[in-house]
Coordinates of N, CA and C and ligand atoms in Angstrom, one line a residue:
X1 N 65.1 -59.4 -36.0 CA 64.0 -58.9 -36.9 C 62.6 -59.3 -36.4
X2 N 62.5 -60.6 -36.1 CA 61.2 -61.0 -35.7 C 60.7 -60.3 -34.4
X3 N 61.7 -60.1 -33.4 CA 61.2 -59.5 -32.2 C 60.9 -58.0 -32.4
X4 N 61.7 -57.4 -33.4 CA 61.4 -56.0 -33.7 C 60.0 -55.8 -34.2
X5 N 59.6 -56.8 -35.1 CA 58.3 -56.8 -35.6 C 57.2 -56.8 -34.6
X6 N 57.4 -57.7 -33.6 CA 56.3 -57.9 -32.6 C 56.3 -56.6 -31.7
X7 N 57.5 -56.0 -31.5 CA 57.4 -54.7 -30.7 C 56.6 -53.7 -31.5
X8 N 56.9 -53.6 -32.8 CA 56.2 -52.6 -33.6 C 54.7 -52.9 -33.6
X9 N 54.4 -54.1 -33.8 CA 52.9 -54.5 -33.8 C 52.3 -54.1 -32.5
X10 N 53.0 -54.4 -31.4 CA 52.5 -54.1 -30.0 C 52.3 -52.6 -29.9
X11 N 53.3 -51.8 -30.4 CA 53.2 -50.3 -30.3 C 52.0 -49.8 -31.1
X12 N 51.8 -50.4 -32.3 CA 50.7 -49.8 -33.1 C 49.4 -50.2 -32.5
X13 N 49.3 -51.4 -32.0 CA 48.0 -51.7 -31.3 C 47.8 -50.8 -30.1
X14 N 48.8 -50.5 -29.4 CA 48.7 -49.6 -28.2 C 48.3 -48.3 -28.6
X15 N 48.9 -47.7 -29.7 CA 48.5 -46.3 -30.1 C 47.1 -46.3 -30.6
X16 N 46.7 -47.4 -31.3 CA 45.3 -47.5 -31.8 C 44.3 -47.4 -30.6
X17 N 44.6 -48.2 -29.6 CA 43.7 -48.2 -28.4 C 43.7 -46.8 -27.8
X18 N 44.9 -46.2 -27.7 CA 45.0 -44.9 -27.1 C 44.2 -43.9 -27.9
X19 N 44.3 -44.0 -29.2 CA 43.5 -43.1 -30.1 C 42.1 -43.2 -29.9
X20 N 41.6 -44.5 -29.7 CA 40.2 -44.7 -29.5 C 39.7 -44.1 -28.2
X21 N 40.5 -44.3 -27.2 CA 40.1 -43.7 -25.9 C 40.1 -42.2 -26.0
X22 N 41.1 -41.6 -26.7 CA 41.1 -40.2 -26.8 C 39.9 -39.7 -27.6
X23 N 39.6 -40.4 -28.7 CA 38.5 -40.0 -29.5 C 37.2 -40.0 -28.7
X24 N 37.0 -41.0 -27.8 CA 35.8 -41.1 -27.0 C 35.8 -39.9 -26.0
X25 N 37.0 -39.7 -25.4 CA 37.0 -38.5 -24.5 C 36.7 -37.2 -25.2
X26 N 37.2 -37.1 -26.4 CA 37.0 -35.9 -27.2 C 35.5 -35.7 -27.5
X27 N 34.8 -36.8 -27.8 CA 33.4 -36.7 -28.1 C 32.7 -36.2 -26.8
X28 N 33.1 -36.8 -25.7 CA 32.4 -36.5 -24.4 C 32.7 -35.1 -24.0
X29 N 33.9 -34.6 -24.3 CA 34.3 -33.3 -23.7 C 34.1 -32.1 -24.6
X30 N 33.8 -32.4 -25.9 CA 33.7 -31.2 -26.8 C 32.2 -31.1 -27.2
X31 N 31.3 -31.4 -26.3 CA 29.9 -31.5 -26.7 C 29.4 -30.1 -27.1
X32 N 30.2 -29.0 -26.7 CA 29.7 -27.7 -27.0 C 29.9 -27.4 -28.5
X33 N 31.2 -27.5 -28.9 CA 31.6 -27.2 -30.3 C 31.0 -28.2 -31.3
X34 N 31.2 -29.5 -31.0 CA 30.7 -30.5 -31.9 C 29.6 -31.3 -31.2
X35 N 28.4 -31.4 -31.8 CA 27.3 -32.1 -31.1 C 27.8 -33.5 -30.8
X36 N 27.5 -34.0 -29.6 CA 28.0 -35.4 -29.2 C 27.3 -36.4 -30.1
X37 N 28.1 -37.3 -30.7 CA 27.6 -38.3 -31.5 C 27.2 -39.5 -30.6
X38 N 27.9 -39.6 -29.5 CA 27.6 -40.7 -28.6 C 26.7 -40.2 -27.5
X39 N 25.5 -40.6 -27.5 CA 24.5 -40.1 -26.5 C 24.3 -41.2 -25.5
X40 N 24.7 -40.9 -24.2 CA 24.5 -41.9 -23.2 C 23.1 -42.2 -23.0
X41 N 22.8 -43.6 -22.9 CA 21.4 -43.9 -22.8 C 21.0 -44.5 -21.4
X42 N 21.9 -44.3 -20.5 CA 21.6 -44.7 -19.1 C 22.3 -43.8 -18.1
X43 N 21.9 -43.9 -16.9 CA 22.7 -43.2 -15.8 C 24.1 -43.7 -15.8
X44 N 24.3 -45.0 -15.9 CA 25.7 -45.6 -15.9 C 26.5 -45.0 -17.0
X45 N 26.0 -45.0 -18.2 CA 26.8 -44.5 -19.3 C 27.0 -43.0 -19.2
X46 N 26.1 -42.3 -18.6 CA 26.3 -40.8 -18.4 C 27.4 -40.6 -17.4
X47 N 27.5 -41.5 -16.4 CA 28.6 -41.4 -15.4 C 30.0 -41.8 -16.1
X48 N 30.0 -42.9 -16.8 CA 31.3 -43.4 -17.3 C 31.8 -42.7 -18.5
X49 N 30.9 -42.2 -19.4 CA 31.4 -41.6 -20.6 C 31.5 -40.1 -20.6
X50 N 30.6 -39.5 -19.7 CA 30.5 -38.1 -19.7 C 31.0 -37.4 -18.4
X51 N 30.3 -37.7 -17.4 CA 30.5 -37.0 -16.1 C 31.9 -37.4 -15.4
X52 N 32.2 -38.7 -15.3 CA 33.4 -39.1 -14.6 C 34.7 -38.6 -15.3
X53 N 34.8 -38.8 -16.6 CA 36.1 -38.3 -17.2 C 36.2 -36.8 -17.2
X54 N 35.0 -36.1 -17.4 CA 35.1 -34.6 -17.4 C 35.5 -34.1 -16.0
X55 N 34.9 -34.7 -15.0 CA 35.1 -34.3 -13.6 C 36.6 -34.5 -13.2
X56 N 37.1 -35.7 -13.6 CA 38.5 -36.0 -13.3 C 39.4 -35.0 -14.0
X57 N 39.2 -34.7 -15.3 CA 40.0 -33.7 -16.0 C 39.9 -32.3 -15.3
X58 N 38.7 -32.0 -14.9 CA 38.6 -30.6 -14.3 C 39.3 -30.6 -13.0
X59 N 39.2 -31.6 -12.2 CA 39.9 -31.6 -10.9 C 41.4 -31.6 -11.1
X60 N 41.8 -32.3 -12.1 CA 43.3 -32.4 -12.3 C 43.9 -31.1 -12.9
X61 N 43.0 -30.2 -13.4 CA 43.6 -29.0 -14.1 C 44.1 -28.0 -13.1
X62 N 43.8 -28.1 -11.8 CA 44.3 -27.2 -10.8 C 44.8 -27.9 -9.6
X63 N 45.9 -27.5 -9.0 CA 46.4 -28.1 -7.8 C 47.8 -27.9 -7.6
X64 N 48.4 -28.6 -6.6 CA 49.8 -28.5 -6.4 C 50.5 -29.8 -6.9
X65 N 51.6 -29.5 -7.7 CA 52.3 -30.6 -8.4 C 53.7 -30.7 -7.8
X66 N 54.1 -32.0 -7.5 CA 55.5 -32.2 -7.1 C 56.3 -32.4 -8.3
X67 N 57.4 -31.6 -8.4 CA 58.3 -31.8 -9.5 C 59.7 -32.0 -8.9
X68 N 60.7 -32.3 -9.8 CA 62.1 -32.5 -9.3 C 62.6 -31.2 -8.7
X69 N 62.1 -30.1 -9.1 CA 62.5 -28.8 -8.6 C 61.6 -28.2 -7.5
X70 N 60.9 -29.1 -6.9 CA 60.0 -28.7 -5.8 C 58.5 -28.6 -6.2
X71 N 57.7 -28.0 -5.4 CA 56.3 -27.9 -5.8 C 56.0 -26.8 -6.8
X72 N 55.0 -27.0 -7.6 CA 54.6 -26.0 -8.6 C 53.1 -26.0 -8.6
X73 N 52.6 -24.8 -8.6 CA 51.1 -24.6 -8.7 C 50.7 -24.9 -10.1
X74 N 49.8 -26.0 -10.2 CA 49.3 -26.4 -11.5 C 48.0 -25.6 -11.7
X75 N 47.9 -24.9 -12.9 CA 46.7 -24.2 -13.2 C 46.7 -24.0 -14.7
X76 N 45.6 -23.8 -15.4 CA 45.6 -23.4 -16.8 C 46.2 -22.1 -16.9
X77 N 47.1 -21.9 -18.0 CA 47.8 -20.6 -18.2 C 47.4 -20.0 -19.5
X78 N 47.4 -20.8 -20.6 CA 47.2 -20.3 -21.9 C 45.7 -20.3 -22.2
X79 N 45.3 -19.5 -23.2 CA 43.9 -19.4 -23.6 C 43.4 -20.8 -24.0
X80 N 44.3 -21.6 -24.6 CA 43.9 -22.9 -25.1 C 43.7 -23.8 -23.9
X81 N 44.5 -23.7 -22.8 CA 44.3 -24.5 -21.6 C 43.0 -24.2 -20.9
X82 N 42.7 -22.9 -20.8 CA 41.4 -22.5 -20.2 C 40.3 -23.0 -21.0
X83 N 40.4 -23.0 -22.4 CA 39.4 -23.5 -23.2 C 39.1 -25.0 -23.0
X84 N 40.1 -25.7 -22.7 CA 40.0 -27.1 -22.4 C 39.2 -27.3 -21.1
X85 N 39.5 -26.5 -20.1 CA 38.8 -26.6 -18.8 C 37.3 -26.3 -19.0
X86 N 37.1 -25.3 -19.8 CA 35.7 -24.9 -20.1 C 35.0 -26.0 -20.8
X87 N 35.7 -26.8 -21.7 CA 35.1 -27.9 -22.3 C 34.7 -29.0 -21.3
X88 N 35.5 -29.2 -20.3 CA 35.2 -30.2 -19.3 C 33.9 -29.8 -18.5
X89 N 33.9 -28.5 -18.2 CA 32.8 -27.9 -17.4 C 31.5 -28.0 -18.3
X90 N 31.6 -27.8 -19.6 CA 30.5 -27.9 -20.4 C 29.9 -29.3 -20.5
X91 N 30.9 -30.3 -20.5 CA 30.5 -31.7 -20.5 C 29.7 -32.0 -19.3
X92 N 30.2 -31.5 -18.1 CA 29.5 -31.7 -16.9 C 28.1 -31.1 -16.9
X93 N 27.9 -29.9 -17.5 CA 26.6 -29.4 -17.6 C 25.7 -30.3 -18.4
X94 N 26.2 -30.8 -19.6 CA 25.4 -31.7 -20.4 C 25.1 -32.9 -19.7
X95 N 26.1 -33.5 -18.9 CA 25.8 -34.7 -18.2 C 24.7 -34.5 -17.1
X96 N 24.8 -33.4 -16.4 CA 23.9 -33.1 -15.4 C 22.5 -32.9 -16.0
X97 N 22.4 -32.3 -17.1 CA 21.1 -32.1 -17.8 C 20.5 -33.5 -18.2
X98 N 21.4 -34.4 -18.7 CA 21.0 -35.7 -19.2 C 20.4 -36.5 -18.0
X99 N 21.0 -36.3 -16.8 CA 20.5 -37.0 -15.6 C 19.0 -36.6 -15.3
X100 N 18.7 -35.4 -15.8 CA 17.3 -34.9 -15.5 C 16.3 -35.5 -16.5
X101 N 16.7 -36.3 -17.5 CA 15.8 -37.0 -18.4 C 14.8 -37.9 -17.6
X102 N 13.5 -37.6 -17.7 CA 12.6 -38.5 -16.9 C 12.7 -40.0 -17.3
X103 N 12.8 -40.9 -16.4 CA 12.9 -42.3 -16.6 C 14.1 -42.8 -17.3
X104 N 15.2 -42.0 -17.2 CA 16.5 -42.5 -17.8 C 16.9 -43.8 -17.1
X105 N 17.1 -44.9 -17.9 CA 17.4 -46.2 -17.3 C 18.7 -46.1 -16.4
X106 N 18.7 -47.0 -15.4 CA 19.8 -46.9 -14.4 C 21.1 -47.4 -15.1
X107 N 21.1 -48.6 -15.7 CA 22.3 -49.1 -16.3 C 22.2 -50.4 -16.9
X108 N 23.4 -51.1 -16.9 CA 23.5 -52.5 -17.4 C 23.4 -52.7 -18.9
X109 N 23.3 -51.6 -19.7 CA 23.4 -51.8 -21.1 C 24.9 -51.5 -21.6
X110 N 25.7 -50.9 -20.7 CA 27.1 -50.6 -21.0 C 28.0 -51.7 -20.4
X111 N 27.6 -52.2 -19.3 CA 28.4 -53.2 -18.6 C 27.5 -54.2 -18.1
X112 N 28.1 -55.4 -17.7 CA 27.2 -56.4 -17.2 C 26.7 -56.1 -15.8
X113 N 27.5 -55.3 -15.0 CA 26.9 -54.9 -13.7 C 27.5 -53.5 -13.3
X114 N 26.8 -52.9 -12.3 CA 27.3 -51.6 -11.9 C 28.6 -51.7 -11.1
X115 N 29.3 -50.6 -11.1 CA 30.6 -50.6 -10.4 C 30.2 -50.8 -8.9
X116 N 31.2 -51.5 -8.2 CA 31.0 -51.7 -6.8 C 29.9 -52.7 -6.4
X117 N 29.3 -53.4 -7.4 CA 28.2 -54.2 -7.1 C 28.6 -55.3 -6.1
X118 N 29.9 -55.7 -6.1 CA 30.3 -56.7 -5.1 C 30.4 -56.3 -3.7
X119 N 30.4 -55.0 -3.5 CA 30.5 -54.4 -2.1 C 29.2 -54.7 -1.4
X120 N 29.2 -55.4 -0.3 CA 27.9 -55.7 0.4 C 27.1 -54.4 0.7
X121 N 25.8 -54.4 0.4 CA 25.0 -53.3 0.7 C 24.9 -52.3 -0.4
X122 N 25.7 -52.4 -1.4 CA 25.6 -51.4 -2.6 C 24.3 -51.7 -3.2
X123 N 23.5 -50.6 -3.5 CA 22.2 -50.7 -4.1 C 22.3 -51.3 -5.5
X124 N 21.3 -52.2 -5.8 CA 21.3 -52.7 -7.1 C 20.6 -51.8 -8.1
X125 N 20.7 -52.0 -9.4 CA 20.0 -51.2 -10.4 C 18.5 -51.1 -10.1
X126 N 18.0 -52.3 -9.7 CA 16.5 -52.3 -9.5 C 16.1 -51.5 -8.3
X127 N 17.0 -51.6 -7.2 CA 16.7 -50.8 -6.0 C 16.8 -49.3 -6.3
X128 N 17.8 -48.9 -7.1 CA 18.0 -47.5 -7.4 C 16.8 -47.0 -8.3
X129 N 16.4 -47.8 -9.2 CA 15.2 -47.5 -10.0 C 14.0 -47.2 -9.1
X130 N 13.8 -48.1 -8.2 CA 12.6 -47.9 -7.3 C 12.7 -46.6 -6.5
X131 N 13.9 -46.4 -6.0 CA 14.1 -45.1 -5.2 C 13.9 -43.9 -6.0
X132 N 14.4 -43.9 -7.2 CA 14.2 -42.7 -8.1 C 12.7 -42.5 -8.4
X133 N 12.0 -43.6 -8.8 CA 10.6 -43.6 -9.1 C 9.7 -43.2 -7.9
X134 N 10.2 -43.5 -6.7 CA 9.4 -43.1 -5.5 C 9.3 -41.6 -5.4
X135 N 10.3 -40.9 -5.9 CA 10.3 -39.4 -5.7 C 11.2 -38.8 -6.8
X136 N 10.7 -38.8 -8.1 CA 11.6 -38.4 -9.2 C 12.1 -36.9 -9.0
X137 N 11.4 -36.1 -8.3 CA 11.8 -34.7 -8.1 C 13.1 -34.6 -7.3
X138 N 13.2 -35.6 -6.3 CA 14.4 -35.6 -5.4 C 15.6 -35.9 -6.2
X139 N 15.5 -36.9 -7.1 CA 16.7 -37.3 -8.0 C 17.0 -36.1 -8.9
X140 N 16.0 -35.5 -9.4 CA 16.2 -34.3 -10.3 C 16.9 -33.2 -9.6
X141 N 16.5 -33.0 -8.4 CA 17.1 -31.9 -7.6 C 18.6 -32.2 -7.4
X142 N 19.0 -33.4 -7.2 CA 20.4 -33.8 -7.0 C 21.2 -33.6 -8.3
X143 N 20.5 -33.8 -9.4 CA 21.2 -33.5 -10.7 C 21.3 -32.0 -11.0
X144 N 20.3 -31.3 -10.6 CA 20.3 -29.8 -10.7 C 21.5 -29.2 -9.9
X145 N 21.7 -29.8 -8.7 CA 22.8 -29.3 -7.9 C 24.1 -29.5 -8.6
X146 N 24.2 -30.7 -9.3 CA 25.5 -30.9 -10.1 C 25.6 -29.9 -11.2
X147 N 24.4 -29.6 -11.9 CA 24.4 -28.7 -13.0 C 24.9 -27.3 -12.5
X148 N 24.4 -26.9 -11.3 CA 24.8 -25.6 -10.8 C 26.3 -25.5 -10.5
X149 N 26.8 -26.6 -9.9 CA 28.3 -26.6 -9.7 C 29.1 -26.6 -11.0
X150 N 28.6 -27.3 -12.0 CA 29.2 -27.3 -13.3 C 29.2 -25.9 -14.0
X151 N 28.0 -25.2 -13.8 CA 27.9 -23.9 -14.3 C 28.9 -22.9 -13.7
X152 N 29.1 -23.1 -12.4 CA 30.1 -22.3 -11.6 C 31.5 -22.6 -12.2
X153 N 31.8 -23.8 -12.5 CA 33.1 -24.1 -13.1 C 33.2 -23.5 -14.5
X154 N 32.1 -23.5 -15.2 CA 32.1 -23.0 -16.6 C 32.4 -21.5 -16.5
X155 N 31.7 -20.7 -15.6 CA 32.0 -19.3 -15.5 C 33.4 -19.0 -15.1
X156 N 33.9 -19.8 -14.1 CA 35.3 -19.7 -13.6 C 36.3 -19.9 -14.7
X157 N 36.0 -20.8 -15.6 CA 37.0 -21.1 -16.7 C 36.9 -20.0 -17.8
X158 N 35.7 -19.5 -18.0 CA 35.6 -18.4 -19.0 C 36.2 -17.1 -18.5
X159 N 36.2 -16.9 -17.1 CA 36.8 -15.7 -16.6 C 38.3 -15.9 -16.1
X160 N 38.8 -17.1 -16.4 CA 40.2 -17.5 -16.1 C 40.4 -17.3 -14.6
X161 N 39.5 -17.8 -13.8 CA 39.6 -17.6 -12.3 C 40.0 -18.9 -11.6
X162 N 41.2 -19.1 -11.3 CA 41.7 -20.4 -10.7 C 41.1 -20.6 -9.3
X163 N 41.0 -19.6 -8.5 CA 40.4 -19.8 -7.2 C 39.0 -20.3 -7.3
X164 N 38.2 -19.7 -8.2 CA 36.8 -20.1 -8.4 C 36.7 -21.6 -9.0
X165 N 37.7 -22.0 -9.7 CA 37.7 -23.4 -10.2 C 37.9 -24.3 -9.0
X166 N 38.7 -23.9 -8.1 CA 38.9 -24.8 -6.9 C 37.6 -24.8 -6.1
X167 N 36.9 -23.7 -5.9 CA 35.6 -23.7 -5.2 C 34.6 -24.5 -5.9
X168 N 34.5 -24.3 -7.2 CA 33.5 -25.1 -8.0 C 33.9 -26.6 -8.0
X169 N 35.2 -26.9 -8.0 CA 35.6 -28.3 -7.9 C 35.1 -29.0 -6.6
X170 N 35.2 -28.2 -5.5 CA 34.7 -28.7 -4.2 C 33.2 -28.9 -4.3
X171 N 32.5 -28.0 -4.9 CA 31.0 -28.1 -5.0 C 30.6 -29.3 -5.8
X172 N 31.4 -29.5 -6.9 CA 31.1 -30.7 -7.8 C 31.3 -32.0 -6.9
X173 N 32.3 -32.1 -6.2 CA 32.6 -33.2 -5.4 C 31.4 -33.5 -4.4
X174 N 31.0 -32.4 -3.8 CA 29.8 -32.5 -2.8 C 28.6 -33.0 -3.5
X175 N 28.4 -32.5 -4.8 CA 27.2 -32.9 -5.5 C 27.2 -34.4 -5.9
X176 N 28.4 -34.8 -6.3 CA 28.5 -36.3 -6.7 C 28.2 -37.1 -5.4
X177 N 28.9 -36.8 -4.3 CA 28.8 -37.6 -3.1 C 27.4 -37.6 -2.6
X178 N 26.7 -36.5 -2.6 CA 25.4 -36.4 -2.0 C 24.4 -37.4 -2.8
X179 N 24.5 -37.4 -4.1 CA 23.6 -38.2 -4.9 C 24.0 -39.7 -4.7
X180 N 25.3 -40.0 -4.7 CA 25.8 -41.4 -4.5 C 25.3 -41.9 -3.2
X181 N 25.5 -41.1 -2.2 CA 25.1 -41.5 -0.8 C 23.6 -41.8 -0.7
X182 N 22.8 -41.0 -1.4 CA 21.4 -41.2 -1.3 C 20.9 -42.4 -2.2
X183 N 21.6 -42.7 -3.3 CA 21.0 -43.7 -4.2 C 21.9 -45.0 -4.4
X184 N 23.2 -44.8 -4.2 CA 24.1 -45.9 -4.7 C 24.8 -46.7 -3.6
X185 N 25.3 -45.9 -2.6 CA 26.2 -46.5 -1.6 C 25.3 -47.3 -0.6
X186 N 26.0 -48.3 0.1 CA 25.3 -49.0 1.2 C 24.7 -48.0 2.1
X187 N 23.5 -48.4 2.7 CA 22.8 -47.5 3.6 C 23.5 -47.4 4.9
X188 N 23.8 -46.2 5.4 CA 24.4 -46.1 6.8 C 23.4 -45.2 7.6
X189 N 23.4 -45.3 8.9 CA 24.3 -46.2 9.7 C 23.8 -47.7 9.6
X190 N 24.6 -48.7 9.9 CA 24.2 -50.0 9.8 C 23.1 -50.3 10.8
X191 N 22.3 -51.3 10.5 CA 21.2 -51.7 11.5 C 21.8 -52.0 12.8
X192 N 21.3 -51.5 13.9 CA 21.9 -51.7 15.2 C 21.6 -53.2 15.7
X193 N 22.5 -53.6 16.5 CA 22.3 -55.0 17.1 C 21.2 -54.9 18.2
X194 N 20.2 -55.7 18.1 CA 19.1 -55.6 19.1 C 19.7 -55.8 20.5
X195 N 19.1 -55.1 21.4 CA 19.5 -55.3 22.8 C 18.9 -56.7 23.2
X196 N 19.3 -57.3 24.4 CA 18.8 -58.6 24.8 C 17.3 -58.5 24.9
X197 N 16.7 -57.4 25.4 CA 15.3 -57.2 25.6 C 14.6 -57.2 24.2
X198 N 15.1 -56.4 23.3 CA 14.5 -56.4 21.9 C 14.6 -57.8 21.3
X199 N 15.7 -58.4 21.5 CA 16.0 -59.7 20.9 C 14.9 -60.7 21.4
X200 N 14.7 -60.6 22.7 CA 13.7 -61.5 23.3 C 12.3 -61.3 22.7
X201 N 11.9 -60.0 22.5 CA 10.6 -59.7 21.9 C 10.5 -60.2 20.5
X202 N 11.6 -59.9 19.7 CA 11.6 -60.4 18.3 C 11.5 -61.9 18.2
X203 N 12.2 -62.6 19.2 CA 12.2 -64.0 19.1 C 10.8 -64.6 19.3
X204 N 10.1 -63.9 20.2 CA 8.7 -64.4 20.5 C 7.8 -64.5 19.3
X205 N 8.1 -63.6 18.3 CA 7.2 -63.6 17.1 C 7.4 -64.8 16.2
X206 N 8.5 -65.6 16.5 CA 8.8 -66.7 15.6 C 8.3 -68.1 16.2
Ligands
HEC1 C1 21.8 -37.1 -9.5 C2 22.6 -38.2 -9.1 C3 24.0 -38.3 -9.4 C4 25.0 -37.3 -9.4 C5 24.9 -35.9 -9.2 C6 26.3 -38.0 -9.7 N1 26.0 -39.4 -9.8 FE1 27.4 -40.8 -10.3 N2 26.0 -42.3 -10.1 C7 24.7 -42.0 -9.7 C8 24.0 -43.3 -9.6 C9 22.6 -43.5 -9.2 C10 25.0 -44.3 -9.8 C11 24.8 -45.8 -9.6 C12 24.5 -46.5 -10.9 C13 25.7 -46.7 -11.7 O1 26.6 -47.5 -11.3 O2 25.8 -46.2 -12.8 C14 26.2 -43.6 -10.1 C15 27.5 -44.2 -10.4 C16 28.6 -43.6 -10.7 C17 29.8 -44.3 -11.2 C18 30.0 -45.7 -11.4 C19 29.4 -46.1 -12.8 C20 29.4 -47.6 -13.2 O3 30.1 -48.0 -14.1 O4 28.6 -48.3 -12.5 C21 30.8 -43.3 -11.4 C22 32.2 -43.5 -11.9 C23 30.2 -42.0 -11.0 N3 28.9 -42.2 -10.7 C24 30.8 -40.8 -11.0 C25 30.2 -39.6 -10.7 C26 30.9 -38.3 -10.5 C27 32.4 -38.1 -10.7 C28 30.0 -37.4 -10.2 C29 30.1 -35.9 -10.0 C30 31.0 -35.1 -10.8 C31 28.7 -38.0 -10.2 N4 28.9 -39.4 -10.4 C32 27.5 -37.4 -9.9 C33 24.1 -40.8 -9.6 C34 24.7 -39.6 -9.6

């Protein structure tokens, strides 16, 4: 009896957590039909609550799936399934627009630190802030690029065009990576090792 109870309790806690996660995803993904109650107040929150979950769902909606009976082309088939994909695309449009808010804080109000902060060379929130402020139009342009890719995905989902969802999915990926490489990832190429001659000149200054 006792062990059954604990199993039940465990299950109900599990489904509560699950429900909370789904509710959050629902808020983020249905911003078109229901106005979002949860408004991301930083770049980090916009990534974690809106852009990242919507992009993952969109990418997962189309592709090749391995099943026990071989491979199966995964794609939205019913009107309801296409509607879901359109919802993800709409969330991405909203997220991309939010990134265009002038002076949107970088992060740290949702988490104690940014993702990948422990990877050497990853830009800190302060460095990212400086880079954005040095040329706000450049950051905005990167967000507009994401918005355009998201709009492409939205049109594709409204016209039920699987091939265009794939193309838009690749455009989205490029838009994410371009902005991350410019603002978030460690700077590459790494600083080169000075040649013996350069090293000698540099040492003379000390
Ligand atoms: C206009 C710029 C821009 C675009 C476009 C962009 N991001 Fe980001 N993203 C950032 C910046 C800056 C950070 C670093 C700050 C941070 O960690 O939130 C970041 C961080 C993240 C993080 C880590 C969040 C955390 O908890 O620290 C995730 C996840 C993420 N982005 C996902 C995505 C995905 C997926 C896309 C594309 C669908 C995307 N981003 C497009 C600017 C962008």
